[in-house]
Amino acid sequence: AKVHDLAASNATHRVYAPSALAGMEMHAAVEGTKKRPANQEAVSLDNLFERQALSEAFLVSIDTEGSDALVLEGMQRLLQQGRVAFLEFEIGKNKGYWRADHPERRRLDATVRRLLEFGYFCFFEAGSQLAPISGPCWSDALS
């Protein structure tokens, strides 16, 4: 496995984020330190796979503390082509783009519906249990 010193998003651009050691979760960097913001390149995963000549991935795990929806938008081509076997992402009603009051809110129901169109069946992870949420298993209570 190769580690890339990049931020993931829905497009390739520059972002400003608190600097932290590779592998640290962003909320720890934001809440627990007084580090200077770092100017970092953000890329879409579609673009990263193209630049690195990667054909497929067994697992893509996304945990961006509320920006997961943007990362998913930046990998539409990979998902549409079935080049990712398994996908894991985090949601939180009060985090980033999932928040109901966010001006650019992304909706979980639309995300799950889009993933199903691409052939991915979604599950909600609760402890050690998985509950299906795609298609007929969807409940508006999840929004």
GROMACS .gro file of C-alpha atoms in nm, residues 6 10 16 18 25 31 39 57 65 70 94-95 99 102 107 110 112 118 140:
model
   19
    6LEU     CA    1  -0.305   1.452  -0.044
   10ASN     CA    2  -1.478   1.622  -0.531
   16TYR     CA    3  -0.620   2.487   0.377
   18PRO     CA    4  -0.467   2.212   1.002
   25GLU     CA    5  -0.807   1.225   1.232
   31GLU     CA    6  -0.965   2.054   1.853
   39ASN     CA    7  -0.182   2.461   0.206
   57ALA     CA    8  -0.922  -0.093  -0.542
   65GLU     CA    9  -1.523   1.420   0.943
   70LEU     CA   10  -1.751   1.536  -0.145
   94ASN     CA   11  -2.418   1.702   1.268
   95LYS     CA   12  -2.101   1.675   1.060
   99ARG     CA   13  -2.577   1.869   0.837
  102HIS     CA   14  -2.532   2.328   0.569
  107ARG     CA   15  -2.844   1.399   0.149
  110ALA     CA   16  -2.962   1.056  -0.261
  112VAL     CA   17  -2.752   0.564  -0.119
  118PHE     CA   18  -2.390   0.196  -0.968
  140ASP     CA   19  -3.673   0.808   0.576
   0.00000   0.00000   0.00000
